Amino acid sequence: MSLTRRQKWRIEKIQSERIARTQRASKTNHDLLQSADSERSGLVITRYGQRLLVESESGELFQCTGRQNIELSVAGDQVIFQPISNQDGIVTALVSRDNELKRSQKTIAANVDQLWLVVAIEPHYQFDLIDRYLVVAENAGLPINIIVNKVELCSDMAVLSRDFSVYKSIGYDVINLSVKEKTNLPKLRSMLDDKTHIFLGQSGVGKSSLINELMPELNLRVNEISIKSKMGKHTTTNTTLYHIPSGGDLIDSPGIREFQLDDMGDEEILNGFREFKPYIGSCKFRNCAHINEPDCAIKEALLSGEISQKRYQNYLSLIN
Ligand SMILES: Nc1nc2c(ncn2[C@@H]2O[C@H](COP(=O)(O)OP(=O)(O)OP(=O)(O)O)[C@@H](O)[C@H]2O)c(=O)[nH]1
Ligand SMILES: [Mg+2]
Ligand SMILES: [Zn+2]
C-alpha cells in the first residue's frame, strides 16, 4: 500500500525536524532562537520577496524569513518553522516536495494535485500558449483541465466548440463558463475536490474573479482589461493559496507576460503532446525529429487525421 501524502509528510517532517535540529546546533547566531518557541510545521500560503506567510497546523499565520541555507519555499510547501513571536517566525527546514511547478526556471508552487488552465474570450485564447501550458503539465506529470471563461462574450459557440474539440478528444476536460453570468459554476465547484488545485493563465482571463465567485469572503483584487489592447493589467502579483471551505485548496497565480519553454529539450516537448505518444518509437529512424523524415509514424498519423494539424504545427514551432 502506498503512503498517503499526509503520512509521507509526517515521516518527512520527523526527518526534517532532525535535520533542522542539527543545523540549529551548528549555528553560531542562535540568540534569537533560544528565546523561541519549539519547532512547528506549517504550510506556505504565499511568498513575497524573501518573506513567507506560513500557516501553522492550528491555522495561525506567521510572517517568516527563511534560513539562508534553505531553498526558498513557495505556496504549497510544507515547512518547519520556529515562531519568534505570535506573528513572526523563522523557517528552518523545507519538507521534500511531492512535485513542483516551474515556469522558465522559477518554481511557482509546490505539492499541487490538479492544474487548471484558465483562458477566455477576452483576452482571446491562443493555441500556442495553451499547448505550452499542456507541455509543462505533461512533463510535470500533473493533470490539467481547461476553463474557458467569459463565454457570454462569444459570438459563435460553434467556433468555440470546434476550437476546443481537439483538446477534448485527447482527454483534457474543457469547461466553458462565465463568471459574469454565473454559467457552469456548479460544475466547476464539483470538480474542485479535496486536493490542491492551481489556476494558471494569462493576465485578465478572470482567475481571481473566479476564485472570488467560489469564495466571496476573499474579495480578491481584480482589474478590468485594457479596452484598447484587450490585455490584462497584471493585477495579481503573488501566488497565494486559499482554503476552499468545502475542502481542498486553490492557488491563485499571477498572469505572465512571456511564457517560453527555453529550459525544455525537444524530447520533453515531444512528450508534452500526449496524443503523439502512441506513435513515438514507431518511426523508421530512431532519431526521427518528425519533420521531413521518410516513414515517420507521427507524420502518418497527421495525414490520417489522428493528429491535428494545429497541434502538429505548434509542436514544430516549439522544438528548437
Ligand atoms: N465579461 C466578463 N468579464 C469577466 C468575466 N470574468 C471575469 N471578468 C473580468 O475580467 C477582468 C480580469 O479579471 P481578473 O480576475 O482580474 O483576471 P486575472 O486572470 O486574475 O488577471 P491577473 O491577476 O492579472 O493574472 C475583470 O474586469 C473581471 O471583472 C466574465 O465571465 N465575463
Ligand atoms: Mg488575478
Ligand atoms: Zn517521426
Short mmCIF file of C-alpha atoms and ligand atoms in Angstrom, two decimals:
data_model
loop_
_atom_site.label_atom_id
_atom_site.label_comp_id
_atom_site.label_asym_id
_atom_site.label_seq_id
_atom_site.Cartn_x
_atom_site.Cartn_y
_atom_site.Cartn_z
CA MET A 1 0.00 0.00 0.00
CA SER A 2 1.40 3.36 -0.90
CA LEU A 3 1.61 6.07 1.68
CA THR A 4 -0.77 8.98 1.50
CA ARG A 5 0.74 12.41 1.19
CA ARG A 6 -0.17 13.12 4.81
CA GLN A 7 1.64 10.00 6.01
CA LYS A 8 4.62 10.80 3.84
CA TRP A 9 4.61 14.28 5.16
CA ARG A 10 4.67 13.03 8.76
CA ILE A 11 7.63 10.80 8.07
CA GLU A 12 9.46 13.52 6.22
CA LYS A 13 8.54 16.00 8.88
CA ILE A 14 10.28 13.95 11.53
CA GLN A 15 13.34 13.66 9.33
CA SER A 16 13.29 17.35 8.56
CA GLU A 17 13.00 18.17 12.21
CA ARG A 18 16.10 16.14 12.87
CA ILE A 19 17.94 17.94 10.08
CA ALA A 20 16.75 21.24 11.40
CA ARG A 21 17.90 20.41 14.93
CA THR A 22 21.39 19.52 13.75
CA GLN A 23 21.55 22.65 11.68
CA ARG A 24 20.45 24.70 14.63
CA ALA A 25 23.05 23.17 16.87
CA SER A 26 25.79 24.18 14.46
CA LYS A 27 24.52 27.72 14.12
CA THR A 28 26.57 30.43 15.82
CA ASN A 29 23.90 33.07 15.97
CA HIS A 30 21.18 31.38 17.93
CA ASP A 31 20.35 34.05 20.47
CA LEU A 32 17.16 34.67 18.62
CA LEU A 33 16.23 31.04 18.55
CA GLN A 34 16.98 30.46 22.20
CA SER A 35 14.10 32.66 23.12
CA ALA A 36 11.91 30.99 20.58
CA ASP A 37 9.12 28.50 20.97
CA SER A 38 9.72 25.00 19.78
CA GLU A 39 9.52 24.00 16.13
CA ARG A 40 6.23 23.69 14.37
CA SER A 41 5.16 22.53 10.98
CA GLY A 42 3.35 24.79 8.60
CA LEU A 43 2.09 25.40 5.12
CA VAL A 44 3.42 28.21 2.94
CA ILE A 45 0.48 30.38 1.91
CA THR A 46 2.42 32.90 -0.15
CA ARG A 47 5.84 34.36 -0.68
CA TYR A 48 6.65 37.98 -1.24
CA GLY A 49 10.28 38.63 -1.97
CA GLN A 50 12.27 36.90 0.74
CA ARG A 51 9.36 36.74 3.17
CA LEU A 52 6.87 33.94 3.59
CA LEU A 53 3.41 33.77 5.05
CA VAL A 54 3.23 30.44 6.86
CA GLU A 55 0.12 28.86 8.35
CA SER A 56 0.60 26.63 11.39
CA GLU A 57 -1.30 23.37 11.71
CA SER A 58 -3.72 25.11 14.05
CA GLY A 59 -4.39 27.79 11.45
CA GLU A 60 -2.42 30.75 12.83
CA LEU A 61 -0.46 32.89 10.38
CA PHE A 62 3.20 33.79 10.79
CA GLN A 63 5.36 36.15 8.77
CA CYS A 64 8.56 34.23 8.29
CA THR A 65 12.00 34.66 6.94
CA GLY A 66 13.96 31.64 5.77
CA ARG A 67 17.32 30.45 6.99
CA GLN A 68 19.94 31.23 4.36
CA ASN A 69 20.92 27.60 3.83
CA ILE A 70 17.38 26.59 2.94
CA GLU A 71 15.96 26.59 -0.54
CA LEU A 72 13.37 29.31 -0.93
CA SER A 73 9.91 27.90 -0.47
CA VAL A 74 6.76 28.69 -2.41
CA ALA A 75 2.99 28.44 -1.98
CA GLY A 76 2.03 24.85 -1.20
CA ASP A 77 5.30 23.98 0.50
CA GLN A 78 5.34 22.22 3.84
CA VAL A 79 7.95 23.73 6.13
CA ILE A 80 9.27 23.50 9.67
CA PHE A 81 9.40 26.87 11.37
CA GLN A 82 10.09 28.41 14.73
CA PRO A 83 7.82 31.14 15.99
CA ILE A 84 9.74 34.08 17.47
CA SER A 85 6.59 35.94 18.43
CA ASN A 86 2.93 35.23 17.95
CA GLN A 87 3.14 36.55 14.41
CA ASP A 88 6.74 36.13 13.27
CA GLY A 89 8.91 33.14 12.70
CA ILE A 90 11.91 31.61 11.02
CA VAL A 91 11.65 28.74 8.56
CA THR A 92 14.25 26.15 9.49
CA ALA A 93 13.52 23.31 7.07
CA LEU A 94 11.71 22.63 3.84
CA VAL A 95 9.91 19.28 3.67
CA SER A 96 10.74 17.49 0.43
CA ARG A 97 8.19 18.19 -2.27
CA ASP A 98 5.82 15.73 -3.96
CA ASN A 99 6.12 17.87 -7.07
CA GLU A 100 6.92 21.38 -8.13
CA LEU A 101 5.56 23.54 -10.87
CA LYS A 102 8.16 25.53 -12.76
CA ARG A 103 7.90 28.21 -15.37
CA SER A 104 11.06 29.48 -17.01
CA GLN A 105 13.24 28.01 -14.24
CA LYS A 106 11.23 29.66 -11.48
CA THR A 107 9.30 27.48 -9.08
CA ILE A 108 5.77 28.81 -8.84
CA ALA A 109 4.08 26.36 -6.50
CA ALA A 110 4.69 23.01 -4.83
CA ASN A 111 2.65 19.93 -3.91
CA VAL A 112 -0.11 20.68 -6.39
CA ASP A 113 -2.51 17.92 -7.47
CA GLN A 114 -4.51 19.49 -10.26
CA LEU A 115 -3.77 22.28 -12.71
CA TRP A 116 -6.45 24.43 -14.31
CA LEU A 117 -5.52 26.46 -17.34
CA VAL A 118 -7.87 29.43 -17.48
CA VAL A 119 -8.35 31.02 -20.90
CA ALA A 120 -11.02 33.45 -22.06
CA ILE A 121 -12.82 35.01 -24.99
CA GLU A 122 -11.11 38.30 -23.99
CA PRO A 123 -8.07 38.37 -24.00
CA HIS A 124 -8.68 35.81 -26.73
CA TYR A 125 -7.27 32.31 -26.18
CA GLN A 126 -4.19 31.38 -28.18
CA PHE A 127 -3.44 27.82 -29.13
CA ASP A 128 0.32 28.17 -28.90
CA LEU A 129 0.00 29.37 -25.31
CA ILE A 130 -2.45 26.60 -24.45
CA ASP A 131 -0.10 23.99 -25.89
CA ARG A 132 2.84 25.40 -23.92
CA TYR A 133 0.92 25.03 -20.67
CA LEU A 134 -0.08 21.50 -21.60
CA VAL A 135 3.56 20.61 -22.32
CA VAL A 136 4.57 21.89 -18.88
CA ALA A 137 1.78 19.91 -17.20
CA GLU A 138 2.58 16.69 -19.08
CA ASN A 139 6.25 16.98 -18.16
CA ALA A 140 5.45 17.68 -14.51
CA GLY A 141 3.20 14.59 -14.59
CA LEU A 142 0.26 16.66 -13.37
CA PRO A 143 -3.32 16.51 -14.62
CA ILE A 144 -4.57 19.67 -16.29
CA ASN A 145 -8.02 20.82 -17.34
CA ILE A 146 -9.04 23.85 -19.35
CA ILE A 147 -11.51 26.52 -18.26
CA VAL A 148 -12.82 28.83 -20.97
CA ASN A 149 -14.14 31.91 -19.18
CA LYS A 150 -16.26 34.86 -20.38
CA VAL A 151 -18.25 32.65 -22.76
CA GLU A 152 -21.08 35.19 -22.70
CA LEU A 153 -18.82 37.33 -24.94
CA CYS A 154 -18.57 34.58 -27.53
CA SER A 155 -20.31 35.45 -30.78
CA ASP A 156 -20.17 31.96 -32.25
CA MET A 157 -20.39 29.00 -29.90
CA ALA A 158 -19.92 26.57 -32.80
CA VAL A 159 -16.46 28.01 -33.46
CA LEU A 160 -15.62 27.80 -29.76
CA SER A 161 -16.73 24.22 -29.60
CA ARG A 162 -14.71 23.34 -32.71
CA ASP A 163 -11.64 25.12 -31.36
CA PHE A 164 -11.60 23.05 -28.19
CA SER A 165 -12.82 19.74 -29.61
CA VAL A 166 -9.26 18.63 -30.27
CA TYR A 167 -8.37 19.07 -26.58
CA LYS A 168 -11.46 17.14 -25.51
CA SER A 169 -10.69 14.37 -27.96
CA ILE A 170 -7.23 13.87 -26.49
CA GLY A 171 -8.58 13.67 -22.97
CA TYR A 172 -8.47 17.13 -21.41
CA ASP A 173 -11.62 18.36 -19.68
CA VAL A 174 -12.83 21.65 -21.11
CA ILE A 175 -15.36 23.70 -19.13
CA ASN A 176 -17.00 26.72 -20.71
CA LEU A 177 -18.09 29.18 -18.11
CA SER A 178 -18.93 32.75 -17.35
CA VAL A 179 -18.17 34.31 -14.00
CA LYS A 180 -20.24 37.31 -15.04
CA GLU A 181 -23.37 35.31 -15.82
CA LYS A 182 -22.57 32.54 -13.34
CA THR A 183 -22.75 29.90 -16.03
CA ASN A 184 -21.48 26.39 -15.26
CA LEU A 185 -20.04 27.32 -11.88
CA PRO A 186 -21.62 24.36 -10.02
CA LYS A 187 -19.90 22.00 -12.43
CA LEU A 188 -16.52 23.55 -11.68
CA ARG A 189 -17.25 23.61 -7.96
CA SER A 190 -17.97 19.88 -8.01
CA MET A 191 -14.61 19.24 -9.69
CA LEU A 192 -12.65 21.23 -7.10
CA ASP A 193 -12.34 18.31 -4.75
CA ASP A 194 -10.35 17.78 -1.62
CA LYS A 195 -6.96 18.37 -3.27
CA THR A 196 -4.64 21.23 -4.07
CA HIS A 197 -5.65 23.00 -7.26
CA ILE A 198 -3.97 25.88 -9.08
CA PHE A 199 -5.35 28.38 -11.59
CA LEU A 200 -2.87 29.32 -14.29
CA GLY A 201 -3.19 31.50 -17.36
CA GLN A 202 -2.74 34.88 -18.97
CA SER A 203 -3.44 38.11 -17.14
CA GLY A 204 -7.04 39.28 -17.38
CA VAL A 205 -8.73 35.95 -18.12
CA GLY A 206 -10.51 36.06 -14.76
CA LYS A 207 -8.60 33.69 -12.45
CA SER A 208 -9.07 35.89 -9.38
CA SER A 209 -12.66 36.73 -10.37
CA LEU A 210 -13.40 33.04 -10.47
CA ILE A 211 -11.86 32.49 -7.04
CA ASN A 212 -13.93 35.40 -5.69
CA GLU A 213 -17.02 33.75 -7.12
CA LEU A 214 -16.14 30.45 -5.44
CA MET A 215 -15.09 32.11 -2.16
CA PRO A 216 -16.79 35.52 -1.96
CA GLU A 217 -15.40 36.28 1.50
CA LEU A 218 -11.91 36.58 -0.01
CA ASN A 219 -12.71 39.65 -2.06
CA LEU A 220 -9.52 39.40 -4.12
CA ARG A 221 -8.41 42.34 -6.21
CA VAL A 222 -9.45 42.09 -9.86
CA ASN A 223 -8.95 44.63 -12.62
CA GLU A 224 -10.55 45.48 -15.92
CA ILE A 225 -8.59 44.54 -19.01
CA SER A 226 -7.35 47.32 -21.26
CA ILE A 227 -10.09 48.50 -23.62
CA LYS A 228 -7.58 49.10 -26.38
CA SER A 229 -5.30 46.08 -26.27
CA LYS A 230 -7.77 43.69 -24.56
CA MET A 231 -4.88 42.59 -22.37
CA GLY A 232 -4.90 42.11 -18.61
CA LYS A 233 -3.17 44.53 -16.25
CA HIS A 234 -1.23 42.02 -14.13
CA THR A 235 -3.35 42.56 -11.08
CA THR A 236 -2.39 39.52 -9.01
CA THR A 237 1.26 39.76 -8.04
CA ASN A 238 1.78 36.83 -5.65
CA THR A 239 0.97 33.18 -5.98
CA THR A 240 -1.28 32.54 -2.99
CA LEU A 241 -3.03 29.51 -1.54
CA TYR A 242 -6.62 29.69 -0.29
CA HIS A 243 -8.59 27.05 1.60
CA ILE A 244 -11.83 26.04 -0.06
CA PRO A 245 -14.49 25.97 2.71
CA SER A 246 -15.83 22.61 1.49
CA GLY A 247 -12.33 21.09 1.49
CA GLY A 248 -9.21 21.31 -0.61
CA ASP A 249 -7.05 24.28 -1.52
CA LEU A 250 -6.99 26.60 -4.50
CA ILE A 251 -3.93 28.59 -5.56
CA ASP A 252 -4.26 31.84 -7.49
CA SER A 253 -1.28 32.79 -9.64
CA PRO A 254 -0.32 35.97 -11.49
CA GLY A 255 -0.76 36.03 -15.26
CA ILE A 256 2.55 36.07 -17.07
CA ARG A 257 3.80 38.30 -19.83
CA GLU A 258 6.13 35.86 -21.52
CA PHE A 259 5.91 32.13 -21.34
CA GLN A 260 8.65 30.28 -23.18
CA LEU A 261 9.80 26.71 -22.77
CA ASP A 262 13.51 27.65 -23.01
CA ASP A 263 14.59 25.17 -20.39
CA MET A 264 12.97 22.22 -22.15
CA GLY A 265 14.63 19.89 -24.62
CA ASP A 266 12.99 18.61 -27.81
CA GLU A 267 12.26 15.24 -26.24
CA GLU A 268 10.38 16.81 -23.35
CA ILE A 269 8.42 18.95 -25.78
CA LEU A 270 7.52 15.88 -27.83
CA ASN A 271 6.41 14.08 -24.67
CA GLY A 272 4.27 17.09 -23.85
CA PHE A 273 1.96 16.26 -26.78
CA ARG A 274 0.07 13.38 -25.23
CA GLU A 275 -1.66 12.19 -28.42
CA PHE A 276 1.75 11.72 -30.09
CA LYS A 277 2.78 9.12 -27.53
CA PRO A 278 1.35 6.00 -29.23
CA TYR A 279 3.47 6.77 -32.31
CA ILE A 280 6.77 7.62 -30.64
CA GLY A 281 9.27 4.86 -31.33
CA SER A 282 7.50 3.60 -34.47
CA CYS A 283 9.32 5.81 -36.98
CA LYS A 284 11.85 4.34 -39.39
CA PHE A 285 14.70 6.34 -37.90
CA ARG A 286 15.32 6.14 -34.20
CA ASN A 287 16.37 9.77 -34.07
CA CYS A 288 13.42 10.90 -36.19
CA ALA A 289 12.53 14.53 -35.46
CA HIS A 290 9.15 14.00 -37.17
CA ILE A 291 9.74 16.84 -39.61
CA ASN A 292 10.78 15.58 -43.07
CA GLU A 293 11.96 12.05 -42.47
CA PRO A 294 10.52 9.16 -44.53
CA ASP A 295 8.28 6.58 -42.80
CA CYS A 296 7.57 8.83 -39.87
CA ALA A 297 4.76 7.47 -37.70
CA ILE A 298 3.83 10.92 -36.43
CA LYS A 299 3.54 12.33 -39.96
CA GLU A 300 1.43 9.34 -40.96
CA ALA A 301 -0.89 9.96 -38.02
CA LEU A 302 -1.06 13.56 -39.14
CA LEU A 303 -2.03 12.55 -42.70
CA SER A 304 -4.69 10.15 -41.48
CA GLY A 305 -6.11 12.88 -39.21
CA GLU A 306 -5.31 11.19 -35.92
CA ILE A 307 -3.06 14.08 -35.02
CA SER A 308 -4.43 17.58 -35.61
CA GLN A 309 -2.62 19.99 -37.94
CA LYS A 310 -2.80 22.78 -35.41
CA ARG A 311 -1.20 20.71 -32.66
CA TYR A 312 1.49 19.43 -35.01
CA GLN A 313 2.30 22.98 -36.16
CA ASN A 314 2.61 24.08 -32.55
CA TYR A 315 4.92 21.15 -31.87
CA LEU A 316 7.12 22.28 -34.78
CA SER A 317 7.19 25.84 -33.55
CA LEU A 318 8.21 24.77 -30.05
CA ILE A 319 11.08 22.43 -30.88
CA ASN A 320 14.46 24.09 -31.27
N1 LIG B 1 -17.27 39.79 -19.45
C1 LIG B 1 -16.71 39.07 -18.47
N2 LIG B 1 -15.72 39.60 -17.74
C2 LIG B 1 -15.19 38.85 -16.77
C3 LIG B 1 -15.62 37.53 -16.50
N3 LIG B 1 -14.86 37.03 -15.50
C4 LIG B 1 -14.00 37.99 -15.16
N4 LIG B 1 -14.19 39.09 -15.91
C5 LIG B 1 -13.46 40.38 -15.85
O1 LIG B 1 -12.15 40.20 -16.33
C6 LIG B 1 -11.27 41.15 -15.73
C7 LIG B 1 -9.99 40.49 -15.28
O2 LIG B 1 -10.28 39.62 -14.22
P1 LIG B 1 -9.20 39.15 -13.14
O3 LIG B 1 -9.93 38.21 -12.25
O4 LIG B 1 -8.52 40.32 -12.53
O5 LIG B 1 -8.16 38.37 -14.07
P2 LIG B 1 -6.89 37.52 -13.62
O6 LIG B 1 -6.83 36.34 -14.51
O7 LIG B 1 -6.91 37.27 -12.17
O8 LIG B 1 -5.69 38.52 -14.02
P3 LIG B 1 -4.20 38.67 -13.36
O9 LIG B 1 -4.37 38.73 -11.88
O10 LIG B 1 -3.69 39.95 -13.93
O11 LIG B 1 -3.43 37.48 -13.81
C8 LIG B 1 -12.10 41.81 -14.61
O12 LIG B 1 -12.54 43.08 -15.04
C9 LIG B 1 -13.27 40.87 -14.43
O13 LIG B 1 -14.42 41.53 -13.96
C10 LIG B 1 -16.70 37.00 -17.29
O14 LIG B 1 -17.16 35.88 -17.14
N5 LIG B 1 -17.18 37.82 -18.27
MG MG B 2 -5.62 37.77 -10.65
ZN ZN B 3 8.97 10.51 -36.89
#
